[in-house]
Amino acid sequence: MAILETVAIAFWAMLPAYVPNNAAVLAGGSRPIDGGRTWGEKRVLGDGKTWRGTAMGIAAGLALAAVLTVLEPSVSDALGFAVPAFTPLAALGLAGGAMLGDILASFLKRRTGRQRGAMFPGLDQLDFVVVSLPLVALLDVEWFREWFTLEVILVVVVLTPVLHVTTNMIAYKLGLKNEPW
């Protein structure tokens, strides 16, 4: 597989996981998932993880996967190689795994004394990948094996931090985020 083909497949396959956290920020507000609870005098998750944001993030990822699946034949023909169509379980694993990864990252941040919005290099950029890929592998083994080759996974691990930092900087400049990371 050529490198540009691998990058295109990796980007396309991860789009339903890339979008949920951004959609959750736009949905914002509402009741925090942890209900204000503390653990060891620290919030379990914090005010930034809400039920509405989580639901909207997952819904956005699922909707995007559906649109990409409709577009897949035309895009594959135009590119000259196949990009994935998303099964419902693959879409759920990517979108739900992305949100779960972000929630778990908030939990780890609170346990290590970091406040909402504080930087946690590595975790901030890959939290959703670390959860969404294993979840997809559990929910739809065949789809995962077909599309997430070792090369694609390596591209995802390298490409994701670059995309994450870039999109966060754009959101910060647009006033959608309080910090640029």
PDB file of C-alpha atoms in Angstrom:
ATOM      1  CA  MET A   1       0.000   0.000   0.000  1.00  0.00           C
ATOM      2  CA  ALA A   2       1.403   3.406  -0.997  1.00  0.00           C
ATOM      3  CA  ILE A   3       1.950   5.938   1.788  1.00  0.00           C
ATOM      4  CA  LEU A   4      -0.650   8.426   0.479  1.00  0.00           C
ATOM      5  CA  GLU A   5      -3.196   5.609   0.210  1.00  0.00           C
ATOM      6  CA  THR A   6      -2.422   4.557   3.789  1.00  0.00           C
ATOM      7  CA  VAL A   7      -2.764   8.139   5.047  1.00  0.00           C
ATOM      8  CA  ALA A   8      -6.080   8.588   3.210  1.00  0.00           C
ATOM      9  CA  ILE A   9      -7.482   5.325   4.593  1.00  0.00           C
ATOM     10  CA  ALA A  10      -6.288   6.157   8.119  1.00  0.00           C
ATOM     11  CA  PHE A  11      -7.843   9.633   8.007  1.00  0.00           C
ATOM     12  CA  TRP A  12     -11.133   8.397   6.506  1.00  0.00           C
ATOM     13  CA  ALA A  13     -11.381   5.455   8.928  1.00  0.00           C
ATOM     14  CA  MET A  14     -10.790   7.690  11.949  1.00  0.00           C
ATOM     15  CA  LEU A  15     -13.115  10.557  11.003  1.00  0.00           C
ATOM     16  CA  PRO A  16     -16.014   9.189  13.102  1.00  0.00           C
ATOM     17  CA  ALA A  17     -13.611   9.211  16.077  1.00  0.00           C
ATOM     18  CA  TYR A  18     -12.048  12.588  15.262  1.00  0.00           C
ATOM     19  CA  VAL A  19     -15.320  14.521  15.178  1.00  0.00           C
ATOM     20  CA  PRO A  20     -17.118  13.608  18.463  1.00  0.00           C
ATOM     21  CA  ASN A  21     -14.926  15.606  20.857  1.00  0.00           C
ATOM     22  CA  ASN A  22     -15.243  18.721  18.708  1.00  0.00           C
ATOM     23  CA  ALA A  23     -19.020  18.275  18.449  1.00  0.00           C
ATOM     24  CA  ALA A  24     -19.210  17.825  22.225  1.00  0.00           C
ATOM     25  CA  VAL A  25     -17.506  21.199  22.739  1.00  0.00           C
ATOM     26  CA  LEU A  26     -20.070  22.852  20.474  1.00  0.00           C
ATOM     27  CA  ALA A  27     -22.967  21.167  22.314  1.00  0.00           C
ATOM     28  CA  GLY A  28     -21.483  22.105  25.690  1.00  0.00           C
ATOM     29  CA  GLY A  29     -23.276  22.841  28.906  1.00  0.00           C
ATOM     30  CA  SER A  30     -25.843  20.767  30.785  1.00  0.00           C
ATOM     31  CA  ARG A  31     -25.431  18.453  33.717  1.00  0.00           C
ATOM     32  CA  PRO A  32     -21.946  17.044  34.365  1.00  0.00           C
ATOM     33  CA  ILE A  33     -21.643  13.280  34.044  1.00  0.00           C
ATOM     34  CA  ASP A  34     -20.156  13.026  37.527  1.00  0.00           C
ATOM     35  CA  GLY A  35     -23.032  15.057  39.004  1.00  0.00           C
ATOM     36  CA  GLY A  36     -20.507  17.155  40.931  1.00  0.00           C
ATOM     37  CA  ARG A  37     -19.224  14.133  42.877  1.00  0.00           C
ATOM     38  CA  THR A  38     -15.725  14.045  44.292  1.00  0.00           C
ATOM     39  CA  TRP A  39     -13.292  11.258  44.979  1.00  0.00           C
ATOM     40  CA  GLY A  40     -10.455  11.960  47.366  1.00  0.00           C
ATOM     41  CA  GLU A  41     -11.453  15.639  47.524  1.00  0.00           C
ATOM     42  CA  LYS A  42     -11.121  15.999  43.737  1.00  0.00           C
ATOM     43  CA  ARG A  43     -13.914  16.033  41.191  1.00  0.00           C
ATOM     44  CA  VAL A  44     -14.375  12.673  39.492  1.00  0.00           C
ATOM     45  CA  LEU A  45     -14.505  14.219  35.999  1.00  0.00           C
ATOM     46  CA  GLY A  46     -15.332  17.912  36.256  1.00  0.00           C
ATOM     47  CA  ASP A  47     -17.833  20.246  34.648  1.00  0.00           C
ATOM     48  CA  GLY A  48     -16.379  19.773  31.152  1.00  0.00           C
ATOM     49  CA  LYS A  49     -17.817  16.272  30.701  1.00  0.00           C
ATOM     50  CA  THR A  50     -21.568  16.546  30.283  1.00  0.00           C
ATOM     51  CA  TRP A  51     -24.332  14.186  29.276  1.00  0.00           C
ATOM     52  CA  ARG A  52     -25.428  16.484  26.432  1.00  0.00           C
ATOM     53  CA  GLY A  53     -21.894  16.894  25.104  1.00  0.00           C
ATOM     54  CA  THR A  54     -21.294  13.153  25.230  1.00  0.00           C
ATOM     55  CA  ALA A  55     -24.588  12.342  23.496  1.00  0.00           C
ATOM     56  CA  MET A  56     -24.046  14.998  20.839  1.00  0.00           C
ATOM     57  CA  GLY A  57     -20.470  13.860  20.251  1.00  0.00           C
ATOM     58  CA  ILE A  58     -21.514  10.255  19.729  1.00  0.00           C
ATOM     59  CA  ALA A  59     -24.444  11.317  17.532  1.00  0.00           C
ATOM     60  CA  ALA A  60     -22.130  13.472  15.396  1.00  0.00           C
ATOM     61  CA  GLY A  61     -19.680  10.598  14.952  1.00  0.00           C
ATOM     62  CA  LEU A  62     -22.484   8.203  14.013  1.00  0.00           C
ATOM     63  CA  ALA A  63     -24.006  10.698  11.570  1.00  0.00           C
ATOM     64  CA  LEU A  64     -20.641  11.321   9.951  1.00  0.00           C
ATOM     65  CA  ALA A  65     -20.024   7.566   9.608  1.00  0.00           C
ATOM     66  CA  ALA A  66     -23.414   7.227   7.885  1.00  0.00           C
ATOM     67  CA  VAL A  67     -22.608  10.056   5.455  1.00  0.00           C
ATOM     68  CA  LEU A  68     -19.147   8.634   4.734  1.00  0.00           C
ATOM     69  CA  THR A  69     -20.680   5.220   4.078  1.00  0.00           C
ATOM     70  CA  VAL A  70     -23.037   6.740   1.507  1.00  0.00           C
ATOM     71  CA  LEU A  71     -20.119   8.599  -0.114  1.00  0.00           C
ATOM     72  CA  GLU A  72     -17.726   5.639   0.005  1.00  0.00           C
ATOM     73  CA  PRO A  73     -18.388   4.159  -3.470  1.00  0.00           C
ATOM     74  CA  SER A  74     -17.889   7.508  -5.218  1.00  0.00           C
ATOM     75  CA  VAL A  75     -14.843   8.423  -3.142  1.00  0.00           C
ATOM     76  CA  SER A  76     -13.268   4.988  -3.655  1.00  0.00           C
ATOM     77  CA  ASP A  77     -13.829   5.268  -7.429  1.00  0.00           C
ATOM     78  CA  ALA A  78     -12.394   8.798  -7.534  1.00  0.00           C
ATOM     79  CA  LEU A  79      -9.313   7.827  -5.507  1.00  0.00           C
ATOM     80  CA  GLY A  80      -8.701   4.545  -7.327  1.00  0.00           C
ATOM     81  CA  PHE A  81      -8.564   2.571  -4.081  1.00  0.00           C
ATOM     82  CA  ALA A  82     -11.121   1.545  -1.489  1.00  0.00           C
ATOM     83  CA  VAL A  83     -11.879   3.550   1.627  1.00  0.00           C
ATOM     84  CA  PRO A  84     -14.028   2.020   4.341  1.00  0.00           C
ATOM     85  CA  ALA A  85     -17.781   1.965   4.516  1.00  0.00           C
ATOM     86  CA  PHE A  86     -18.745   1.881   8.192  1.00  0.00           C
ATOM     87  CA  THR A  87     -20.775  -0.893   9.749  1.00  0.00           C
ATOM     88  CA  PRO A  88     -23.067   0.275  12.574  1.00  0.00           C
ATOM     89  CA  LEU A  89     -20.852  -1.441  15.157  1.00  0.00           C
ATOM     90  CA  ALA A  90     -17.665   0.066  13.722  1.00  0.00           C
ATOM     91  CA  ALA A  91     -19.268   3.524  13.772  1.00  0.00           C
ATOM     92  CA  LEU A  92     -20.431   3.045  17.357  1.00  0.00           C
ATOM     93  CA  GLY A  93     -17.006   1.808  18.452  1.00  0.00           C
ATOM     94  CA  LEU A  94     -15.247   4.788  16.883  1.00  0.00           C
ATOM     95  CA  ALA A  95     -17.650   7.499  18.051  1.00  0.00           C
ATOM     96  CA  GLY A  96     -18.429   5.982  21.452  1.00  0.00           C
ATOM     97  CA  GLY A  97     -14.818   5.005  22.032  1.00  0.00           C
ATOM     98  CA  ALA A  98     -13.671   8.539  21.277  1.00  0.00           C
ATOM     99  CA  MET A  99     -16.008   9.991  23.879  1.00  0.00           C
ATOM    100  CA  LEU A 100     -15.177   7.294  26.426  1.00  0.00           C
ATOM    101  CA  GLY A 101     -11.466   7.931  25.875  1.00  0.00           C
ATOM    102  CA  ASP A 102     -11.962  11.629  26.535  1.00  0.00           C
ATOM    103  CA  ILE A 103     -13.953  10.883  29.696  1.00  0.00           C
ATOM    104  CA  LEU A 104     -11.251   8.501  30.960  1.00  0.00           C
ATOM    105  CA  ALA A 105      -8.604  11.139  30.217  1.00  0.00           C
ATOM    106  CA  SER A 106     -10.528  13.626  32.372  1.00  0.00           C
ATOM    107  CA  PHE A 107     -10.660  11.050  35.145  1.00  0.00           C
ATOM    108  CA  LEU A 108      -6.860  10.597  34.941  1.00  0.00           C
ATOM    109  CA  LYS A 109      -6.316  14.358  34.852  1.00  0.00           C
ATOM    110  CA  ARG A 110      -8.345  14.830  38.034  1.00  0.00           C
ATOM    111  CA  ARG A 111      -6.480  11.987  39.767  1.00  0.00           C
ATOM    112  CA  THR A 112      -3.143  13.627  38.914  1.00  0.00           C
ATOM    113  CA  GLY A 113      -4.278  17.040  40.173  1.00  0.00           C
ATOM    114  CA  ARG A 114      -4.707  18.703  36.785  1.00  0.00           C
ATOM    115  CA  GLN A 115      -7.529  21.185  36.467  1.00  0.00           C
ATOM    116  CA  ARG A 116      -9.982  21.403  33.590  1.00  0.00           C
ATOM    117  CA  GLY A 117      -8.156  22.542  30.472  1.00  0.00           C
ATOM    118  CA  ALA A 118      -4.700  21.733  31.867  1.00  0.00           C
ATOM    119  CA  MET A 119      -2.308  20.181  29.401  1.00  0.00           C
ATOM    120  CA  PHE A 120      -1.473  16.470  29.661  1.00  0.00           C
ATOM    121  CA  PRO A 121       0.871  15.781  26.711  1.00  0.00           C
ATOM    122  CA  GLY A 122       0.293  12.481  24.947  1.00  0.00           C
ATOM    123  CA  LEU A 123      -2.928  11.718  26.759  1.00  0.00           C
ATOM    124  CA  ASP A 124      -4.650  14.812  25.332  1.00  0.00           C
ATOM    125  CA  GLN A 125      -3.783  13.853  21.775  1.00  0.00           C
ATOM    126  CA  LEU A 126      -4.344  10.093  21.848  1.00  0.00           C
ATOM    127  CA  ASP A 127      -6.991   9.410  24.521  1.00  0.00           C
ATOM    128  CA  PHE A 128      -9.751   8.753  22.008  1.00  0.00           C
ATOM    129  CA  VAL A 129      -7.525   6.586  19.799  1.00  0.00           C
ATOM    130  CA  VAL A 130      -6.448   4.414  22.727  1.00  0.00           C
ATOM    131  CA  VAL A 131     -10.088   3.595  23.521  1.00  0.00           C
ATOM    132  CA  SER A 132     -11.819   3.721  20.132  1.00  0.00           C
ATOM    133  CA  LEU A 133      -9.510   1.291  18.329  1.00  0.00           C
ATOM    134  CA  PRO A 134      -9.785  -1.523  20.905  1.00  0.00           C
ATOM    135  CA  LEU A 135     -13.532  -0.931  21.167  1.00  0.00           C
ATOM    136  CA  VAL A 136     -13.956  -1.243  17.392  1.00  0.00           C
ATOM    137  CA  ALA A 137     -11.792  -4.370  17.452  1.00  0.00           C
ATOM    138  CA  LEU A 138     -14.113  -5.860  20.081  1.00  0.00           C
ATOM    139  CA  LEU A 139     -17.374  -4.813  18.427  1.00  0.00           C
ATOM    140  CA  ASP A 140     -16.537  -5.599  14.782  1.00  0.00           C
ATOM    141  CA  VAL A 141     -13.440  -7.780  14.489  1.00  0.00           C
ATOM    142  CA  GLU A 142     -13.698  -8.373  10.742  1.00  0.00           C
ATOM    143  CA  TRP A 143     -14.126  -4.694   9.889  1.00  0.00           C
ATOM    144  CA  PHE A 144     -11.252  -3.731  12.184  1.00  0.00           C
ATOM    145  CA  ARG A 145      -8.907  -6.332  10.674  1.00  0.00           C
ATOM    146  CA  GLU A 146      -9.773  -5.280   7.154  1.00  0.00           C
ATOM    147  CA  TRP A 147      -9.123  -1.569   7.632  1.00  0.00           C
ATOM    148  CA  PHE A 148      -6.751  -1.155  10.555  1.00  0.00           C
ATOM    149  CA  THR A 149      -3.597  -2.775   9.271  1.00  0.00           C
ATOM    150  CA  LEU A 150      -0.382  -2.168  11.192  1.00  0.00           C
ATOM    151  CA  GLU A 151       0.547   0.550   8.675  1.00  0.00           C
ATOM    152  CA  VAL A 152      -2.799   2.310   9.119  1.00  0.00           C
ATOM    153  CA  ILE A 153      -2.520   2.137  12.918  1.00  0.00           C
ATOM    154  CA  LEU A 154       0.983   3.645  12.765  1.00  0.00           C
ATOM    155  CA  VAL A 155      -0.273   6.492  10.576  1.00  0.00           C
ATOM    156  CA  VAL A 156      -3.170   7.081  13.006  1.00  0.00           C
ATOM    157  CA  VAL A 157      -0.757   7.294  15.948  1.00  0.00           C
ATOM    158  CA  VAL A 158       1.451   9.801  14.098  1.00  0.00           C
ATOM    159  CA  LEU A 159      -1.281  11.766  12.293  1.00  0.00           C
ATOM    160  CA  THR A 160      -3.689  12.140  15.211  1.00  0.00           C
ATOM    161  CA  PRO A 161      -1.507  14.352  17.453  1.00  0.00           C
ATOM    162  CA  VAL A 162      -0.773  16.665  14.518  1.00  0.00           C
ATOM    163  CA  LEU A 163      -4.471  16.950  13.651  1.00  0.00           C
ATOM    164  CA  HIS A 164      -5.414  17.353  17.306  1.00  0.00           C
ATOM    165  CA  VAL A 165      -3.021  20.232  17.919  1.00  0.00           C
ATOM    166  CA  THR A 166      -4.015  21.916  14.635  1.00  0.00           C
ATOM    167  CA  THR A 167      -7.772  21.708  15.239  1.00  0.00           C
ATOM    168  CA  ASN A 168      -7.379  22.858  18.844  1.00  0.00           C
ATOM    169  CA  MET A 169      -5.380  25.887  17.735  1.00  0.00           C
ATOM    170  CA  ILE A 170      -8.098  26.752  15.204  1.00  0.00           C
ATOM    171  CA  ALA A 171     -10.840  26.326  17.845  1.00  0.00           C
ATOM    172  CA  TYR A 172      -8.847  28.535  20.238  1.00  0.00           C
ATOM    173  CA  LYS A 173      -8.411  31.256  17.604  1.00  0.00           C
ATOM    174  CA  LEU A 174     -12.153  31.105  16.852  1.00  0.00           C
ATOM    175  CA  GLY A 175     -12.945  31.500  20.555  1.00  0.00           C
ATOM    176  CA  LEU A 176     -14.436  28.006  20.873  1.00  0.00           C
ATOM    177  CA  LYS A 177     -11.793  26.849  23.362  1.00  0.00           C
ATOM    178  CA  ASN A 178     -10.211  28.599  26.330  1.00  0.00           C
ATOM    179  CA  GLU A 179      -6.775  27.059  25.786  1.00  0.00           C
ATOM    180  CA  PRO A 180      -4.901  26.172  22.599  1.00  0.00           C
ATOM    181  CA  TRP A 181      -4.207  22.502  23.459  1.00  0.00           C
TER     182      TRP A 181
END
